Tab-separated table of C-alpha atoms and ligand atoms in Angstrom:
chain	number	residue	atom	x	y	z
A	1	MET	CA	-2.189	-25.227	18.582
A	2	THR	CA	-3.067	-25.855	14.944
A	3	ARG	CA	-2.125	-23.237	12.415
A	4	GLU	CA	-5.733	-21.989	12.331
A	5	GLU	CA	-6.037	-21.709	16.106
A	6	ASP	CA	-2.746	-19.879	16.243
A	7	GLY	CA	-3.974	-17.428	13.574
A	8	ALA	CA	-7.276	-16.922	15.422
A	9	ALA	CA	-5.446	-16.132	18.677
A	10	ARG	CA	-3.628	-13.302	16.966
A	11	LEU	CA	-6.770	-11.897	15.353
A	12	ALA	CA	-8.977	-9.302	17.067
A	13	PRO	CA	-12.048	-7.570	15.660
A	14	ALA	CA	-11.634	-3.783	15.451
A	15	GLY	CA	-12.917	-2.070	18.591
A	16	GLU	CA	-11.743	-0.374	21.742
A	17	GLU	CA	-10.265	-3.541	23.206
A	18	ALA	CA	-8.229	-4.321	20.100
A	19	ILE	CA	-6.972	-0.727	19.848
A	20	GLU	CA	-5.879	-0.757	23.465
A	21	LYS	CA	-4.156	-4.110	23.131
A	22	GLY	CA	-2.552	-3.067	19.854
A	23	ALA	CA	-1.266	0.197	21.310
A	24	ARG	CA	0.255	-1.654	24.248
A	25	ILE	CA	2.010	-4.136	21.948
A	26	LEU	CA	3.342	-1.263	19.824
A	27	ARG	CA	4.665	0.596	22.870
A	28	GLU	CA	6.368	-2.606	24.012
A	29	GLY	CA	8.105	-2.970	20.654
A	30	GLY	CA	5.875	-5.606	19.022
A	31	LEU	CA	4.230	-5.852	15.593
A	32	VAL	CA	0.564	-5.023	14.992
A	33	ALA	CA	-1.138	-5.337	11.615
A	34	PHE	CA	-4.012	-2.925	11.159
A	35	PRO	CA	-6.374	-1.745	8.419
A	36	THR	CA	-5.878	1.587	6.716
A	37	GLU	CA	-8.102	2.970	3.966
A	38	THR	CA	-5.535	1.783	1.385
A	39	VAL	CA	-4.214	-1.648	2.437
A	40	TYR	CA	-3.363	-3.381	5.729
A	41	GLY	CA	-0.171	-2.099	7.334
A	42	LEU	CA	2.380	-3.960	9.460
A	43	GLY	CA	3.013	-1.490	12.259
A	44	ALA	CA	5.852	-0.958	14.715
A	45	ASP	CA	7.029	1.932	16.897
A	46	ALA	CA	8.801	4.156	14.354
A	47	THR	CA	11.061	5.597	17.028
A	48	SER	CA	12.536	2.203	17.979
A	49	ALA	CA	15.121	0.557	15.731
A	50	GLU	CA	14.611	-2.705	17.573
A	51	ALA	CA	10.874	-2.689	16.854
A	52	VAL	CA	11.325	-1.583	13.235
A	53	ALA	CA	13.892	-4.352	12.647
A	54	LYS	CA	11.099	-6.863	13.270
A	55	ILE	CA	9.157	-5.429	10.318
A	56	PHE	CA	12.038	-6.036	7.930
A	57	SER	CA	12.559	-9.553	9.176
A	58	ALA	CA	8.836	-10.483	9.189
A	59	LYS	CA	8.405	-9.280	5.610
A	60	GLY	CA	11.750	-10.465	4.306
A	61	ARG	CA	12.215	-6.888	3.166
A	62	PRO	CA	15.660	-5.587	2.258
A	63	SER	CA	16.691	-3.020	4.857
A	64	PHE	CA	17.707	-0.493	2.199
A	65	ASN	CA	14.006	-0.017	1.414
A	66	PRO	CA	12.641	2.745	3.703
A	67	LEU	CA	9.219	2.557	5.372
A	68	ILE	CA	6.297	4.951	5.531
A	69	THR	CA	5.686	6.414	8.985
A	70	HIS	CA	2.072	6.983	9.994
A	71	VAL	CA	1.113	10.008	12.067
A	72	ALA	CA	-2.173	11.275	13.461
A	73	ASP	CA	-2.102	14.727	11.888
A	74	LEU	CA	-0.131	17.515	10.277
A	75	GLY	CA	1.197	18.722	13.630
A	76	ALA	CA	2.877	15.369	14.240
A	77	ALA	CA	4.176	15.323	10.652
A	78	ARG	CA	5.806	18.733	11.068
A	79	ARG	CA	7.769	17.475	14.047
A	80	GLU	CA	9.275	14.806	11.777
A	81	ALA	CA	9.822	16.578	8.449
A	82	GLU	CA	10.562	19.960	6.895
A	83	LEU	CA	7.433	20.290	4.780
A	84	PRO	CA	7.632	22.989	2.104
A	85	PRO	CA	4.533	25.109	1.294
A	86	ALA	CA	3.425	22.876	-1.596
A	87	ALA	CA	3.531	19.829	0.693
A	88	LEU	CA	1.454	21.688	3.264
A	89	ARG	CA	-1.097	22.501	0.580
A	90	LEU	CA	-1.400	18.830	-0.350
A	91	ALA	CA	-1.646	17.768	3.287
A	92	ASP	CA	-4.304	20.385	3.844
A	93	ALA	CA	-6.312	19.118	0.879
A	94	PHE	CA	-5.870	15.354	1.316
A	95	TRP	CA	-5.015	14.482	4.923
A	96	PRO	CA	-6.144	12.416	6.566
A	97	GLY	CA	-6.089	10.200	3.487
A	98	PRO	CA	-4.144	8.075	1.013
A	99	LEU	CA	-1.264	10.488	0.384
A	100	THR	CA	2.357	10.013	1.511
A	101	LEU	CA	4.753	12.956	1.577
A	102	VAL	CA	8.531	12.467	1.342
A	103	ALA	CA	10.540	15.414	2.693
A	104	PRO	CA	13.806	16.183	4.481
A	105	ARG	CA	13.661	14.949	8.043
A	106	ALA	CA	13.343	17.604	10.714
A	107	ALA	CA	16.152	18.217	13.166
A	108	GLY	CA	15.015	16.479	16.326
A	109	GLY	CA	12.605	14.194	14.437
A	110	SER	CA	11.886	10.945	16.265
A	111	VAL	CA	11.682	8.439	13.377
A	112	CYS	CA	14.639	6.077	13.725
A	113	ASP	CA	17.369	5.633	11.121
A	114	LEU	CA	16.319	2.107	10.234
A	115	ALA	CA	12.744	3.162	9.347
A	116	ARG	CA	14.267	5.730	6.990
A	117	ALA	CA	16.841	3.209	5.706
A	118	GLY	CA	19.460	5.723	6.762
A	119	LEU	CA	18.181	8.413	4.387
A	120	ALA	CA	18.094	12.088	5.368
A	121	SER	CA	14.427	12.135	4.323
A	122	VAL	CA	11.285	10.636	5.778
A	123	ALA	CA	7.994	9.384	4.261
A	124	LEU	CA	4.901	10.416	6.217
A	125	ARG	CA	1.209	9.831	5.948
A	126	ALA	CA	-1.849	10.487	8.093
A	127	PRO	CA	-4.324	7.705	7.283
A	128	SER	CA	-8.063	8.357	7.397
A	129	ALA	CA	-9.259	4.887	8.439
A	130	PRO	CA	-10.698	5.277	11.965
A	131	VAL	CA	-8.953	2.122	13.263
A	132	ALA	CA	-5.573	3.364	12.058
A	133	ARG	CA	-6.112	6.822	13.528
A	134	ALA	CA	-7.253	5.451	16.880
A	135	LEU	CA	-4.271	3.083	17.044
A	136	ILE	CA	-1.726	5.824	16.283
A	137	LEU	CA	-3.281	8.116	18.891
A	138	ALA	CA	-3.446	5.380	21.507
A	139	ALA	CA	0.174	4.361	20.872
A	140	GLY	CA	1.137	8.006	21.304
A	141	ARG	CA	3.959	7.906	18.779
A	142	PRO	CA	4.539	7.660	15.031
A	143	ILE	CA	4.023	4.169	13.624
A	144	ALA	CA	6.157	2.771	10.813
A	145	ALA	CA	4.036	0.529	8.609
A	146	PRO	CA	4.676	-0.969	5.211
A	147	SER	CA	1.992	-3.094	3.608
A	148	ALA	CA	1.501	-6.254	5.705
A	149	ASN	CA	2.577	-8.774	3.076
A	150	ARG	CA	5.689	-10.796	2.421
A	151	SER	CA	8.102	-8.617	0.463
A	152	GLY	CA	7.288	-8.777	-3.245
A	153	HIS	CA	3.839	-10.307	-2.795
A	154	VAL	CA	0.441	-8.706	-3.426
A	155	SER	CA	-0.531	-6.173	-0.708
A	156	PRO	CA	-3.208	-7.369	1.750
A	157	VAL	CA	-6.680	-5.863	1.748
A	158	THR	CA	-8.178	-8.167	4.397
A	159	ALA	CA	-7.012	-9.503	7.774
A	160	ALA	CA	-7.046	-13.027	6.287
A	161	HIS	CA	-4.511	-11.938	3.662
A	162	VAL	CA	-2.235	-10.707	6.448
A	163	LEU	CA	-2.462	-14.003	8.324
A	164	ASP	CA	-1.815	-15.922	5.090
A	165	ASP	CA	1.404	-13.979	4.492
A	166	LEU	CA	2.738	-13.206	7.965
A	167	GLY	CA	0.672	-15.251	10.434
A	168	GLU	CA	3.433	-16.384	12.748
A	169	SER	CA	5.530	-13.257	12.923
A	170	VAL	CA	2.893	-10.687	13.851
A	171	ASP	CA	1.721	-10.238	17.447
A	172	LEU	CA	-1.767	-8.972	16.641
A	173	VAL	CA	-3.892	-8.483	13.535
A	174	ILE	CA	-6.756	-6.035	13.957
A	175	ASP	CA	-9.587	-7.029	11.642
A	176	GLY	CA	-11.409	-3.982	10.327
A	177	GLY	CA	-12.923	-5.659	7.259
A	178	ARG	CA	-11.890	-4.941	3.735
A	179	ALA	CA	-9.571	-1.977	3.080
A	180	GLU	CA	-11.734	0.435	1.164
A	181	ARG	CA	-9.337	1.798	-1.475
A	182	GLY	CA	-7.523	-1.465	-2.097
A	183	VAL	CA	-4.242	0.033	-3.383
A	184	GLU	CA	-1.455	1.846	-1.556
A	185	SER	CA	-1.155	5.563	-0.968
A	186	THR	CA	0.173	7.921	-3.621
A	187	ILE	CA	3.736	9.034	-2.772
A	188	VAL	CA	4.925	12.550	-3.618
A	189	SER	CA	8.504	13.633	-2.963
A	190	PHE	CA	9.550	17.147	-2.009
A	191	LEU	CA	13.281	16.514	-2.158
A	192	ASP	CA	13.836	18.212	-5.529
A	193	GLU	CA	12.959	21.645	-6.735
A	194	LYS	CA	9.564	20.456	-7.946
A	195	PRO	CA	7.207	17.923	-6.359
A	196	ARG	CA	7.703	14.480	-7.898
A	197	LEU	CA	5.320	11.523	-8.078
A	198	LEU	CA	7.288	8.559	-6.668
A	199	ARG	CA	4.470	6.039	-6.666
A	200	PRO	CA	1.016	6.363	-8.210
A	201	GLY	CA	-1.582	5.259	-5.675
A	202	ALA	CA	-5.089	5.589	-4.329
A	203	LEU	CA	-5.138	9.325	-4.943
A	204	ALA	CA	-5.161	10.136	-8.664
A	205	ARG	CA	-2.414	12.333	-10.122
A	206	GLU	CA	-5.047	14.705	-11.544
A	207	ALA	CA	-6.384	15.535	-8.058
A	208	LEU	CA	-2.880	16.414	-6.819
A	209	GLU	CA	-2.079	18.501	-9.885
A	210	GLU	CA	-5.264	20.469	-9.420
A	211	VAL	CA	-4.229	21.498	-5.907
A	212	LEU	CA	-0.609	22.134	-6.926
A	213	GLY	CA	-1.737	24.117	-9.956
A	214	ALA	CA	0.993	22.444	-12.027
A	215	PRO	CA	1.804	19.067	-13.540
A	216	LEU	CA	3.657	16.654	-11.242
A	217	GLU	CA	7.124	15.526	-12.247
A	218	GLY	CA	7.703	11.815	-12.511
A	219	GLU	CA	6.189	9.305	-14.853
A	220	GLY	CA	4.684	7.461	-11.970
A	221	GLY	CA	5.969	3.952	-11.753
A	222	GLU	CA	8.055	3.904	-14.914
A	223	ALA	CA	10.547	6.375	-13.542
A	224	THR	CA	13.606	5.180	-11.709
A	225	ILE	CA	12.708	5.523	-8.088
A	226	VAL	CA	15.330	6.736	-5.651
A	227	ALA	CA	14.004	4.414	-3.052
A	228	PRO	CA	13.305	0.798	-3.976
A	229	GLY	CA	10.243	-1.263	-3.163
A	230	MET	CA	9.659	-0.179	-6.656
A	231	THR	CA	11.739	-2.962	-8.113
A	232	ALA	CA	10.337	-4.462	-11.284
A	233	SER	CA	8.773	-7.598	-9.850
A	234	HIS	CA	6.539	-6.555	-6.996
A	235	TYR	CA	2.909	-6.911	-6.024
A	236	ALA	CA	3.286	-10.290	-7.679
A	237	PRO	CA	0.801	-13.168	-7.627
A	238	ARG	CA	1.942	-16.707	-8.472
A	239	ALA	CA	0.076	-16.683	-11.769
A	240	ARG	CA	1.716	-15.303	-14.899
A	241	LEU	CA	-0.125	-12.229	-16.203
A	242	ARG	CA	-0.585	-11.310	-19.868
A	243	LEU	CA	-1.521	-7.625	-20.017
A	244	ASP	CA	-3.633	-5.747	-22.566
A	245	ALA	CA	-5.254	-8.973	-23.684
A	246	SER	CA	-8.168	-8.774	-26.085
A	247	ALA	CA	-9.343	-12.360	-25.604
A	248	LEU	CA	-8.638	-15.412	-23.464
A	249	ARG	CA	-6.267	-18.029	-24.787
A	250	GLU	CA	-6.453	-21.747	-24.106
A	251	GLY	CA	-5.919	-22.475	-20.403
A	252	GLU	CA	-5.991	-18.844	-19.280
A	253	ALA	CA	-8.148	-17.367	-16.562
A	254	GLY	CA	-9.254	-13.780	-17.101
A	255	LEU	CA	-9.059	-10.540	-15.209
A	256	ASP	CA	-11.525	-8.339	-17.001
A	257	PHE	CA	-12.436	-4.655	-16.958
A	258	GLY	CA	-15.817	-3.442	-18.151
A	259	GLY	CA	-16.668	-6.780	-19.734
A	260	ARG	CA	-14.162	-6.405	-22.554
A	261	LEU	CA	-12.786	-9.926	-22.419
A	262	GLY	CA	-16.228	-11.292	-21.721
A	263	ALA	CA	-17.530	-9.865	-24.946
A	264	SER	CA	-15.042	-11.870	-26.969
A	265	GLU	CA	-15.452	-15.435	-28.209
A	266	GLY	CA	-14.426	-18.379	-26.063
A	267	PRO	CA	-14.658	-19.173	-22.350
A	268	ARG	CA	-15.881	-16.484	-19.968
A	269	PRO	CA	-13.262	-14.889	-17.717
A	270	ALA	CA	-13.608	-15.535	-14.016
A	271	LEU	CA	-13.356	-12.044	-12.571
A	272	ASP	CA	-14.199	-8.541	-13.715
A	273	LEU	CA	-12.462	-5.698	-11.823
A	274	SER	CA	-15.395	-3.430	-12.610
A	275	PRO	CA	-18.246	-4.546	-14.865
A	276	ASN	CA	-19.251	-0.869	-15.261
A	277	ALA	CA	-15.676	0.187	-16.059
A	278	ASN	CA	-15.303	2.306	-12.916
A	279	LEU	CA	-11.616	2.856	-12.112
A	280	GLU	CA	-12.105	3.387	-8.344
A	281	GLU	CA	-13.944	0.089	-8.124
A	282	ALA	CA	-11.291	-1.632	-10.238
A	283	ALA	CA	-8.492	-0.333	-7.974
A	284	ALA	CA	-10.368	-1.523	-4.889
A	285	ASN	CA	-10.743	-5.016	-6.380
A	286	LEU	CA	-7.283	-5.370	-7.938
A	287	PHE	CA	-5.251	-7.003	-5.127
A	288	LEU	CA	-8.251	-8.933	-3.863
A	289	TYR	CA	-8.783	-10.505	-7.290
A	290	LEU	CA	-5.074	-11.193	-7.876
A	291	ARG	CA	-5.054	-13.186	-4.641
A	292	ARG	CA	-8.331	-14.854	-5.567
A	293	LEU	CA	-6.940	-15.986	-8.938
A	294	ASP	CA	-4.005	-17.577	-7.106
A	295	ALA	CA	-6.420	-19.268	-4.714
A	296	LEU	CA	-8.369	-20.613	-7.700
A	297	GLY	CA	-5.145	-22.168	-8.948
A	298	ALA	CA	-4.866	-20.034	-12.079
A	299	THR	CA	-1.392	-20.304	-13.628
A	300	ALA	CA	-1.918	-17.935	-16.561
A	301	VAL	CA	-4.169	-14.889	-16.542
A	302	ALA	CA	-5.205	-12.657	-19.421
A	303	VAL	CA	-5.775	-9.087	-18.224
A	304	ALA	CA	-8.017	-6.667	-20.124
A	305	PRO	CA	-6.618	-3.247	-21.088
A	306	ILE	CA	-7.168	-0.556	-18.432
A	307	PRO	CA	-7.465	3.104	-19.452
A	308	SER	CA	-4.538	5.238	-18.254
A	309	ARG	CA	-6.445	8.208	-16.814
A	310	GLY	CA	-7.131	8.725	-13.084
A	311	LEU	CA	-6.606	5.603	-11.005
A	312	GLY	CA	-5.876	3.738	-14.235
A	313	GLU	CA	-2.279	4.994	-13.875
A	314	THR	CA	-2.049	3.249	-10.499
A	315	ILE	CA	-3.735	0.046	-11.671
A	316	ASN	CA	-1.466	-0.192	-14.725
A	317	ASP	CA	1.610	0.438	-12.569
A	318	ARG	CA	0.696	-2.439	-10.239
A	319	LEU	CA	-0.227	-4.717	-13.151
A	320	ARG	CA	3.124	-4.082	-14.875
A	321	ARG	CA	4.958	-4.991	-11.687
A	322	ALA	CA	2.747	-8.017	-11.082
A	323	ALA	CA	3.493	-9.183	-14.645
A	324	ALA	CA	7.260	-8.581	-14.510
A	325	PRO	CA	9.428	-11.717	-14.695
A	326	LYS	CA	10.280	-13.026	-11.229
B	1	TXA	O1	-0.875	2.825	1.535
B	1	TXA	C1	0.270	2.734	1.938
B	1	TXA	O2	1.147	3.586	1.679
B	1	TXA	C2	0.624	1.522	2.817
B	1	TXA	C3	-0.221	1.626	4.079
B	1	TXA	C4	0.080	0.526	5.058
B	1	TXA	O3	-0.052	2.888	4.669
B	1	TXA	N1	2.013	1.473	3.103
B	1	TXA	C5	2.936	1.147	2.159
B	1	TXA	O4	4.223	1.097	2.629
B	1	TXA	O5	2.674	0.897	1.009
B	1	TXA	P1	5.403	0.373	1.886
B	1	TXA	O6	6.505	0.331	2.889
B	1	TXA	O7	4.977	-0.927	1.330
B	1	TXA	O8	5.831	1.343	0.780
B	1	TXA	C6	6.724	2.378	1.110
B	1	TXA	C7	7.246	3.047	-0.110
B	1	TXA	C8	8.406	2.289	-0.679
B	1	TXA	O9	8.294	2.188	-2.071
B	1	TXA	C9	9.588	3.130	-0.272
B	1	TXA	O10	10.620	2.974	-1.158
B	1	TXA	C10	8.983	4.540	-0.258
B	1	TXA	O11	7.711	4.333	0.250
B	1	TXA	N2	9.714	5.427	0.658
B	1	TXA	C11	9.734	5.408	1.999
B	1	TXA	N3	10.559	6.335	2.499
B	1	TXA	C12	11.080	6.977	1.440
B	1	TXA	C13	12.021	8.042	1.301
B	1	TXA	N4	12.588	8.617	2.336
B	1	TXA	N5	12.317	8.432	0.050
B	1	TXA	C14	11.730	7.841	-1.017
B	1	TXA	N6	10.850	6.824	-0.944
B	1	TXA	C15	10.537	6.403	0.264
B	2	MG	MG1	4.410	-2.773	-0.012
């Protein structure tokens, strides 16, 4: 088989057949990549250390970095974690959806040690994407799934991205088109006295704070994160990024926002995250465009300033990591 044929054999369009096949592979301890509303996940049976070990090896991910476990609903989450009232309020408001809750694991919880990297806590999320929900329900168990990229690379928002990064090591890739939100879930920890933002994500801090009725601890991204995966260089394309650029320099490609770079003198930038300066649209395009710039052979990229409100916090977090020295 050529590399392309091999990739095609592992690829199945979303639908009943793919869900059934995927669920069977998961129950047998294999790896299935599937679309969520945030990014594509690389799934394995969260209750099996043997299955979860394959995730770490496929991604080249250090095993001290714990995984997010995906569940169908709050009932399943409560079997795995001790969720305090504030966590229940957030789940009630935002699940299913792009929110991950970190809480002490429940006695009798089924998520294996390896998925939790040996921690006494567990990260849980109930995704809203219909394919993800159907797969979790059909598998009949919680599914551990980090983003389906090589460790340190840009997260995948299409099935093709998954095959590019992990082609040979995944048993099935379910193609559900482009992941709608385009950036990972927002992670909130309930391990301290007050809820703490561990990772800014597809759900804006402001929306969480409104439900909590108080500001969230944690600077979101800048803070030292208890759990890694939040190491400086992450979400990284090959190209070198120059952030907060006001104009393109010689030899640079551009990643624009709201036409700011385009309005300056000199060559026009290639890609605009959102010509109308809409932060949701910019977040959805971010990883797609970072991969596209690599595919275009860009070696240096000037990135327009992004406002820090709403999803701007998430976009700036990912851009800082993408720009960090490798
Ligand atoms: O949108 C998403 O969240 C995607 C999709 C596939 O659901 N998943 C994802 O997973 O981004 P991953 O493994 O790439 O990111 C997991 C993050 C890591 O930064 C990890 O350190 C943190 O969650 N995490 C997991 N368990 C934790 C725990 N017990 N305490 C603190 N952080 C934890
Ligand atoms: Mg990731």
